[in-house]
Amino acid sequence: MNQLDIKVTVNSANSLQFQYKGNTLSFRRMDGIEKFRRSTFSCDLSLDLCNIIGLISTIERLIPRQEIYKIHISLPILSLERWQDSEIINELKIMISQFTINDYIFDFYSFVKSSAKMRDQIVMELGDEAEVSLWSGGLDSLSGFLNRYLENPNKEYVLVGFGFQRCAFGKQRNLHEKINKLFPNAKIERYRVFHDIAGAPKKYPNPSFRMRGLLFLVEGLYASKLFCSDTLYLHENGIGAFNIPFPGSGHWDRSLTANPAILSIVSKFYSKLIGSERRIINPFLFFTKGEMCEVFILNILKFSNILELSSSCDSNHRQKDKPGQCGYCSSCLLRRQGILSTGLEDPTRYSYPHLNDVKRMKHFTQFTNQADLWKGFLLVGVDQIYQQDPIIYESKKYMMKELNISGEEFDQKFSKLIQSQICEWDRFVRFIGNSQTQIA
């Protein structure tokens, strides 16, 4: 196993700074939330956790995929006493192990900084019952929030965005502004935390790291604490949340950020850390993307351009003078499938909408093969899918134990989710086939 020692210091800009292969790198949180907090309690433990996971997410970018490291981190923190608890450290490592194959060892030392509770605060004009949601600018984030808002338009909402790229915040801002124009009486606030990495290479050895998902979750829990909410909402369709791997793909190729069992592990650790119960809830766990997108059929949304303001693409295809969304990566394909299933015309401009070469057919073929596999499984029983993917079975056991859902109820809901996904995908396959015929 490879060894790596990281000694972290705090520079004059309050960035976490360390050396890696002769280069000086730094990670910094630019917090646009704290000054609007409602909570009067110190959030130092939460800030410690955000910095720990933020630093690890930076390190994970630098380590080549398929290489395993034992990484020793010496890190300054605000609340040393709590982090000296061996039980907390063990559970921290268990949580981290869900997102990386690397092994982390921690050596914390005290860092003196003015505590959040001592700073001047601006009182938000929001009630105590505000609903705090992660806000990415993606289609699930948008459709999920609109479903929640239209279900209870008198409620107060807080949308919280995070990221490493400033362009993402522009998309989040544009969507928020559009929602406020469509619903001028709505009580919706938007805040952000920007993660800045300085000194990193232009091209990361591991650009598809999973730790980013954990960073967003702990940042979201931090935000929910600031706004006096015991629940953080994450809006993700069930296919994306369970994220069943394609046949032959590796475990570490999939994101589990929205998996219900993983959400439980993260929220339980955070609750234990701060001594107060917190939850992460995905209200759309058994919805397909198409079912979430049905909200756009409403006239007030159908005749607006809000749908095309959202972004889904996770490809690195981007080229000058080409639209920002590729049209062929897995996220774009599910986006196109979801919009098509509503009967609406997709207003999104894609760089490669027709999938007319082998390279851009890869994910389409994988989804089609997976749908065919599921059809065979469902003829025998949903247990066949659990055997293919034990993580889903772990999710079932978690929901039976902690959410009081019977095994039969889970099987019925999961089976319906898979059947609906197959129907939506088959419709999209026919659409692509017709498009290619017209081109030919």
Coordinates of C-alpha atoms in Angstrom, one line a residue:
M1 CA 0.0 0.0 0.0
N2 CA 1.3 3.5 -0.9
Q3 CA 2.0 5.9 2.0
L4 CA 1.3 9.6 2.0
D5 CA 1.9 12.1 4.8
I6 CA 0.0 15.5 4.7
K7 CA 1.0 18.2 7.1
V8 CA -1.7 21.0 7.0
T9 CA -1.2 24.5 8.1
V10 CA -3.4 27.6 8.0
N11 CA -2.1 30.5 5.9
S12 CA -2.9 34.2 6.1
A13 CA -6.0 33.7 3.9
N14 CA -7.4 31.1 6.3
S15 CA -6.8 28.4 3.7
L16 CA -5.7 24.9 4.6
Q17 CA -2.3 24.6 3.0
F18 CA -0.2 21.5 2.4
Q19 CA 2.7 20.2 0.3
Y20 CA 2.2 17.5 -2.4
K21 CA 5.0 16.4 -4.7
G22 CA 6.9 19.6 -4.2
N23 CA 3.9 21.9 -4.9
T24 CA 2.0 24.0 -2.4
L25 CA -1.8 23.4 -2.5
S26 CA -4.5 25.0 -0.5
F27 CA -8.2 24.4 0.1
R28 CA -10.5 27.2 1.3
R29 CA -14.2 27.5 2.1
M30 CA -15.6 30.9 1.0
D31 CA -18.7 30.8 3.3
G32 CA -21.7 32.8 2.0
I33 CA -24.1 31.3 4.6
E34 CA -22.8 32.0 8.1
K35 CA -23.5 35.7 8.3
F36 CA -27.2 35.0 7.6
R37 CA -27.4 32.3 10.3
R38 CA -30.4 32.0 12.6
S39 CA -28.7 29.7 15.1
T40 CA -27.0 31.3 18.1
F41 CA -25.0 28.2 18.8
S42 CA -21.3 27.7 17.8
C43 CA -20.9 25.8 14.6
D44 CA -17.2 25.1 15.1
L45 CA -17.6 21.3 15.1
S46 CA -19.5 21.6 11.8
L47 CA -16.9 23.8 10.3
D48 CA -14.2 21.4 11.4
L49 CA -16.0 18.6 9.6
C50 CA -16.5 20.6 6.4
N51 CA -12.7 21.4 6.4
I52 CA -11.8 17.8 7.1
I53 CA -13.9 16.4 4.2
G54 CA -13.0 19.4 2.0
L55 CA -9.3 18.6 2.5
I56 CA -9.8 14.9 1.8
S57 CA -11.8 15.7 -1.4
T58 CA -8.8 17.8 -2.5
I59 CA -6.4 15.0 -1.8
E60 CA -8.6 12.5 -3.6
R61 CA -8.4 14.5 -6.8
L62 CA -4.6 14.1 -6.7
I63 CA -4.4 10.4 -6.2
P64 CA -4.5 8.3 -9.4
R65 CA -7.5 6.0 -9.7
Q66 CA -7.0 2.3 -8.9
E67 CA -4.1 3.1 -6.6
I68 CA -4.6 2.5 -2.8
Y69 CA -3.0 4.8 -0.2
K70 CA -2.7 5.0 3.5
I71 CA -2.8 8.7 4.2
H72 CA -1.7 10.4 7.4
I73 CA -3.2 13.9 7.9
S74 CA -2.0 16.4 10.5
L75 CA -4.8 19.0 10.5
P76 CA -5.6 22.1 12.6
I77 CA -9.2 22.2 14.0
L78 CA -11.3 24.4 16.2
S79 CA -12.8 21.9 18.6
L80 CA -9.9 19.7 19.6
E81 CA -11.5 18.0 22.6
R82 CA -14.4 16.5 20.6
W83 CA -12.1 15.2 17.9
Q84 CA -10.0 13.4 20.5
D85 CA -12.9 11.0 21.2
S86 CA -11.8 7.7 19.7
E87 CA -15.4 6.7 19.0
I88 CA -15.9 9.8 16.9
I89 CA -12.7 9.2 15.0
N90 CA -13.7 5.5 14.3
E91 CA -17.1 6.6 13.0
L92 CA -15.6 9.3 10.9
K93 CA -13.4 6.8 9.2
I94 CA -16.3 4.4 8.6
M95 CA -18.3 7.3 7.0
I96 CA -15.3 8.2 4.8
S97 CA -14.8 4.6 3.8
Q98 CA -18.1 4.7 2.0
F99 CA -16.7 7.2 -0.5
T100 CA -13.1 6.2 -1.0
I101 CA -10.9 3.1 -1.1
N102 CA -8.0 4.9 0.6
D103 CA -7.3 4.7 4.4
Y104 CA -7.1 7.9 6.4
I105 CA -5.3 8.4 9.7
F106 CA -5.8 11.7 11.6
D107 CA -3.7 13.7 13.9
F108 CA -5.6 16.9 15.0
Y109 CA -4.1 19.9 16.7
S110 CA -5.7 23.0 18.0
F111 CA -6.2 26.1 15.9
V112 CA -7.4 29.3 17.5
K113 CA -9.9 31.3 15.5
S114 CA -12.8 33.6 16.5
S115 CA -15.8 31.3 17.1
A116 CA -18.9 31.7 14.9
K117 CA -21.0 32.4 17.9
M118 CA -18.9 35.5 18.7
R119 CA -19.4 37.1 15.3
D120 CA -22.0 39.7 14.4
Q121 CA -25.1 38.1 12.9
I122 CA -27.7 39.2 10.5
V123 CA -31.2 38.0 11.4
M124 CA -32.9 36.4 8.5
E125 CA -36.5 37.2 7.8
L126 CA -37.4 33.5 7.8
G127 CA -39.5 31.5 10.2
D128 CA -38.2 28.6 12.2
E129 CA -39.9 26.1 9.9
A130 CA -37.9 26.9 6.8
E131 CA -37.1 23.9 4.6
V132 CA -33.4 23.6 3.7
S133 CA -32.5 21.9 0.4
L134 CA -29.4 21.3 -1.6
W135 CA -29.4 23.4 -4.7
S136 CA -27.2 22.2 -7.6
G137 CA -28.8 23.8 -10.7
G138 CA -29.5 20.3 -12.0
L139 CA -32.8 19.0 -13.3
D140 CA -33.6 16.8 -10.2
S141 CA -32.7 19.7 -7.9
L142 CA -35.1 22.0 -9.8
S143 CA -38.0 19.6 -10.4
G144 CA -37.8 18.3 -6.9
F145 CA -37.9 21.8 -5.4
L146 CA -40.8 22.9 -7.6
N147 CA -42.7 19.8 -6.6
R148 CA -42.1 20.6 -2.9
Y149 CA -42.9 24.3 -3.3
L150 CA -46.2 23.7 -5.2
E151 CA -47.2 21.2 -2.6
N152 CA -46.8 23.8 0.1
P153 CA -46.4 27.4 -1.3
N154 CA -46.8 29.1 2.0
K155 CA -43.8 27.5 3.5
E156 CA -40.4 29.2 3.7
Y157 CA -37.5 27.7 1.8
V158 CA -33.7 27.9 1.8
L159 CA -31.7 26.7 -1.2
V160 CA -28.0 26.0 -0.5
G161 CA -25.5 25.5 -3.3
F162 CA -21.9 24.4 -3.1
G163 CA -19.1 23.9 -5.7
F164 CA -15.6 24.3 -7.0
Q165 CA -16.7 26.1 -10.2
R166 CA -18.1 29.6 -10.2
C167 CA -20.1 28.9 -13.4
A168 CA -22.3 26.5 -11.3
F169 CA -23.3 29.3 -9.0
G170 CA -24.4 31.4 -12.1
K171 CA -26.8 28.6 -13.1
Q172 CA -28.1 28.3 -9.5
R173 CA -28.6 32.0 -9.3
N174 CA -30.4 32.2 -12.7
L175 CA -32.8 29.4 -11.7
H176 CA -33.5 31.0 -8.4
E177 CA -34.2 34.4 -10.0
K178 CA -36.5 32.7 -12.5
I179 CA -38.5 31.0 -9.8
N180 CA -38.9 34.3 -8.0
K181 CA -40.3 35.9 -11.1
L182 CA -42.7 33.0 -11.7
F183 CA -43.8 33.0 -8.0
P184 CA -43.3 36.5 -6.7
N185 CA -45.0 35.8 -3.4
A186 CA -42.8 32.8 -2.6
K187 CA -40.4 33.0 0.4
I188 CA -37.3 31.4 -1.1
E189 CA -33.7 32.4 -0.2
R190 CA -30.5 31.1 -1.8
Y191 CA -27.1 30.9 -0.3
R192 CA -23.8 29.3 -1.3
V193 CA -20.4 28.0 -0.2
F194 CA -17.6 28.2 -2.7
H195 CA -14.7 25.7 -2.4
D196 CA -11.5 27.1 -3.8
I197 CA -8.4 25.0 -4.6
A198 CA -5.2 26.8 -5.3
G199 CA -2.0 25.3 -6.7
A200 CA -3.6 22.2 -8.2
P201 CA -2.6 20.8 -11.6
K202 CA -4.8 21.8 -14.5
K203 CA -5.7 18.1 -15.1
Y204 CA -6.4 16.0 -12.0
P205 CA -5.2 12.3 -11.9
N206 CA -8.6 11.5 -10.5
P207 CA -11.3 13.8 -11.8
S208 CA -14.2 11.5 -11.0
F209 CA -13.6 11.3 -7.3
R210 CA -16.6 10.4 -5.1
M211 CA -15.6 12.4 -2.0
R212 CA -17.2 15.5 -3.5
G213 CA -20.6 14.0 -2.7
L214 CA -19.8 13.6 1.0
L215 CA -18.5 17.2 1.0
F216 CA -21.8 18.5 -0.3
L217 CA -23.7 16.5 2.3
V218 CA -21.8 17.7 5.3
E219 CA -21.9 21.3 4.0
G220 CA -25.7 20.9 3.7
L221 CA -26.0 19.6 7.2
Y222 CA -23.9 22.6 8.4
A223 CA -26.3 24.9 6.6
S224 CA -29.4 23.2 8.1
K225 CA -27.9 23.7 11.5
L226 CA -27.3 27.4 10.8
F227 CA -31.0 27.8 9.8
C228 CA -32.3 25.9 12.8
S229 CA -33.6 23.0 10.8
D230 CA -33.2 19.4 11.8
T231 CA -33.8 18.1 8.3
L232 CA -31.8 18.6 5.1
Y233 CA -33.6 17.8 1.8
L234 CA -31.9 16.3 -1.2
H235 CA -33.9 15.9 -4.4
E236 CA -32.8 12.9 -6.5
N237 CA -34.8 10.5 -8.6
G238 CA -34.7 6.9 -7.5
I239 CA -32.7 5.6 -10.4
G240 CA -30.0 8.1 -9.6
A241 CA -30.2 7.6 -5.9
F242 CA -29.9 3.8 -6.0
N243 CA -27.5 4.2 -9.0
I244 CA -27.5 0.5 -9.9
P245 CA -24.2 -0.1 -11.7
F246 CA -24.0 -1.2 -15.3
P247 CA -23.1 -4.9 -15.7
G248 CA -19.3 -5.3 -15.5
S249 CA -18.6 -1.9 -14.0
G250 CA -16.7 -1.5 -10.7
H251 CA -18.0 -0.6 -7.3
W252 CA -15.9 2.6 -7.2
D253 CA -17.3 3.8 -10.5
R254 CA -20.6 4.7 -9.0
S255 CA -21.8 7.6 -6.9
L256 CA -23.7 6.7 -3.7
T257 CA -24.3 10.2 -2.5
A258 CA -28.1 9.9 -2.5
N259 CA -28.3 6.2 -1.5
P260 CA -30.6 6.0 1.6
A261 CA -28.3 3.8 3.5
I262 CA -25.4 6.2 2.9
L263 CA -27.5 9.2 3.9
S264 CA -28.3 7.4 7.1
I265 CA -24.6 6.8 7.9
V266 CA -23.7 10.5 7.2
S267 CA -26.6 12.0 9.2
K268 CA -26.1 9.6 12.1
F269 CA -22.4 10.6 12.3
Y270 CA -23.2 14.3 12.1
S271 CA -25.9 13.9 14.8
K272 CA -23.5 12.2 17.1
L273 CA -20.8 14.8 16.5
I274 CA -22.9 17.8 17.3
G275 CA -25.1 16.1 19.9
S276 CA -28.4 16.8 18.2
E277 CA -30.4 14.7 15.8
R278 CA -30.3 15.6 12.1
R279 CA -31.7 13.8 9.1
I280 CA -31.2 13.9 5.3
I281 CA -34.4 13.1 3.4
N282 CA -34.9 12.4 -0.3
P283 CA -38.7 12.7 -0.9
F284 CA -38.3 11.3 -4.4
L285 CA -36.5 8.0 -3.7
F286 CA -39.1 5.9 -5.6
F287 CA -39.8 8.5 -8.4
T288 CA -38.3 8.2 -11.9
K289 CA -36.8 11.4 -13.5
G290 CA -39.9 11.5 -15.8
E291 CA -42.3 11.4 -12.8
M292 CA -40.4 14.3 -11.1
C293 CA -40.5 16.2 -14.4
E294 CA -44.3 16.1 -14.6
V295 CA -44.3 19.3 -12.7
F296 CA -43.2 21.1 -15.8
I297 CA -46.5 20.3 -17.5
L298 CA -48.2 23.0 -15.4
N299 CA -48.9 26.0 -17.6
I300 CA -47.0 28.5 -15.5
L301 CA -43.9 26.3 -16.0
K302 CA -44.6 24.9 -19.5
F303 CA -44.6 28.3 -21.1
S304 CA -41.5 29.6 -19.3
N305 CA -37.9 28.8 -20.2
I306 CA -37.0 27.5 -16.7
L307 CA -36.5 23.9 -17.9
E308 CA -33.7 24.9 -20.3
L309 CA -31.9 26.9 -17.5
S310 CA -31.1 23.7 -15.6
S311 CA -28.0 21.7 -16.3
S312 CA -27.4 17.9 -16.1
C313 CA -24.2 17.2 -18.1
D314 CA -21.2 15.4 -16.4
S315 CA -19.1 15.0 -19.6
N316 CA -15.8 16.7 -20.2
H317 CA -16.6 17.1 -23.9
R318 CA -17.0 20.9 -23.7
Q319 CA -15.7 22.7 -26.8
K320 CA -15.7 26.3 -27.9
D321 CA -18.9 27.3 -29.8
K322 CA -20.7 24.1 -28.6
P323 CA -23.6 23.9 -26.2
G324 CA -22.6 23.1 -22.6
Q325 CA -24.6 19.8 -22.4
C326 CA -23.3 16.9 -24.5
G327 CA -26.5 14.9 -25.0
Y328 CA -24.8 11.5 -24.7
C329 CA -23.3 11.1 -21.2
S330 CA -25.4 9.1 -18.7
S331 CA -26.7 12.3 -17.0
C332 CA -27.8 13.9 -20.3
L333 CA -29.5 10.6 -21.4
L334 CA -31.5 10.4 -18.2
R335 CA -32.4 14.1 -18.6
R336 CA -33.6 13.5 -22.2
Q337 CA -35.5 10.4 -21.1
G338 CA -37.2 12.3 -18.3
I339 CA -38.3 15.2 -20.3
L340 CA -39.5 13.1 -23.2
S341 CA -41.7 11.0 -20.9
T342 CA -43.7 14.1 -19.9
G343 CA -44.7 14.7 -23.5
L344 CA -43.0 18.1 -23.5
E345 CA -40.6 19.1 -26.3
D346 CA -37.0 19.2 -24.9
P347 CA -35.8 22.8 -25.2
T348 CA -32.2 21.9 -24.3
R349 CA -29.5 22.5 -26.8
Y350 CA -27.1 19.5 -26.9
S351 CA -23.8 19.3 -28.6
Y352 CA -24.5 15.8 -30.0
P353 CA -28.2 15.1 -29.9
H354 CA -28.3 12.3 -32.5
L355 CA -25.9 9.6 -31.0
N356 CA -24.8 8.8 -34.5
D357 CA -21.3 7.3 -33.8
V358 CA -19.9 4.5 -31.6
K359 CA -18.2 6.8 -29.1
R360 CA -21.4 8.6 -28.2
M361 CA -23.5 5.4 -28.1
K362 CA -21.6 3.9 -25.2
H363 CA -23.9 5.0 -22.3
F364 CA -27.0 4.6 -24.5
T365 CA -26.0 1.0 -25.1
Q366 CA -25.3 0.4 -21.4
F367 CA -28.7 1.7 -20.4
T368 CA -30.4 -0.4 -23.0
N369 CA -28.6 -3.5 -22.0
Q370 CA -29.4 -2.8 -18.3
A371 CA -33.1 -2.3 -19.1
D372 CA -33.2 -5.6 -21.0
L373 CA -31.5 -7.3 -18.0
W374 CA -34.0 -5.8 -15.6
K375 CA -36.9 -7.1 -17.7
G376 CA -35.6 -10.6 -17.2
F377 CA -35.1 -10.1 -13.5
L378 CA -38.6 -8.8 -12.9
L379 CA -40.1 -11.9 -14.5
V380 CA -38.4 -13.9 -11.7
G381 CA -38.7 -11.4 -8.9
V382 CA -37.0 -8.2 -7.7
D383 CA -34.7 -10.3 -5.5
Q384 CA -32.6 -10.9 -8.7
I385 CA -31.7 -7.2 -8.7
Y386 CA -30.7 -7.3 -5.0
Q387 CA -28.4 -10.2 -5.8
Q388 CA -26.8 -8.2 -8.6
D389 CA -26.4 -5.2 -6.3
P390 CA -26.1 -5.9 -2.5
I391 CA -26.0 -2.2 -1.7
I392 CA -29.7 -2.0 -2.7
Y393 CA -30.4 -4.8 -0.3
E394 CA -28.6 -2.9 2.4
S395 CA -30.8 0.1 1.6
K396 CA -33.9 -2.2 2.0
K397 CA -32.7 -3.4 5.4
Y398 CA -32.0 0.1 6.5
M399 CA -35.5 1.4 5.5
M400 CA -37.2 -1.6 7.1
K401 CA -35.3 -1.0 10.4
E402 CA -35.3 2.8 10.6
L403 CA -38.2 4.0 8.6
N404 CA -40.7 1.2 9.6
I405 CA -41.2 0.1 6.0
S406 CA -42.0 -3.6 5.5
G407 CA -40.0 -5.7 3.2
E408 CA -43.0 -6.2 1.0
E409 CA -43.7 -2.5 0.7
F410 CA -40.1 -1.8 -0.3
D411 CA -40.2 -4.6 -2.9
Q412 CA -43.4 -3.2 -4.4
K413 CA -42.1 0.4 -4.5
F414 CA -38.7 -0.6 -5.9
S415 CA -40.3 -2.9 -8.5
K416 CA -42.6 -0.1 -9.6
L417 CA -39.6 2.2 -9.9
I418 CA -37.7 -0.2 -12.1
Q419 CA -40.8 -0.9 -14.3
S420 CA -41.4 2.8 -14.8
Q421 CA -37.8 3.3 -15.7
I422 CA -37.9 0.5 -18.2
C423 CA -41.0 2.1 -19.8
E424 CA -39.5 5.5 -20.0
W425 CA -36.2 4.2 -21.4
D426 CA -38.0 2.1 -24.1
R427 CA -39.8 5.2 -25.2
F428 CA -36.5 7.1 -25.4
V429 CA -35.0 4.2 -27.4
R430 CA -37.8 4.5 -29.9
F431 CA -37.3 8.3 -30.1
I432 CA -33.6 7.9 -30.8
G433 CA -34.3 5.2 -33.4
N434 CA -36.8 7.5 -35.2
S435 CA -34.4 10.4 -35.1
Q436 CA -31.6 8.3 -36.6
T437 CA -34.0 7.1 -39.3
Q438 CA -34.9 10.6 -40.3
I439 CA -31.2 11.6 -40.5
A440 CA -30.5 8.7 -42.7

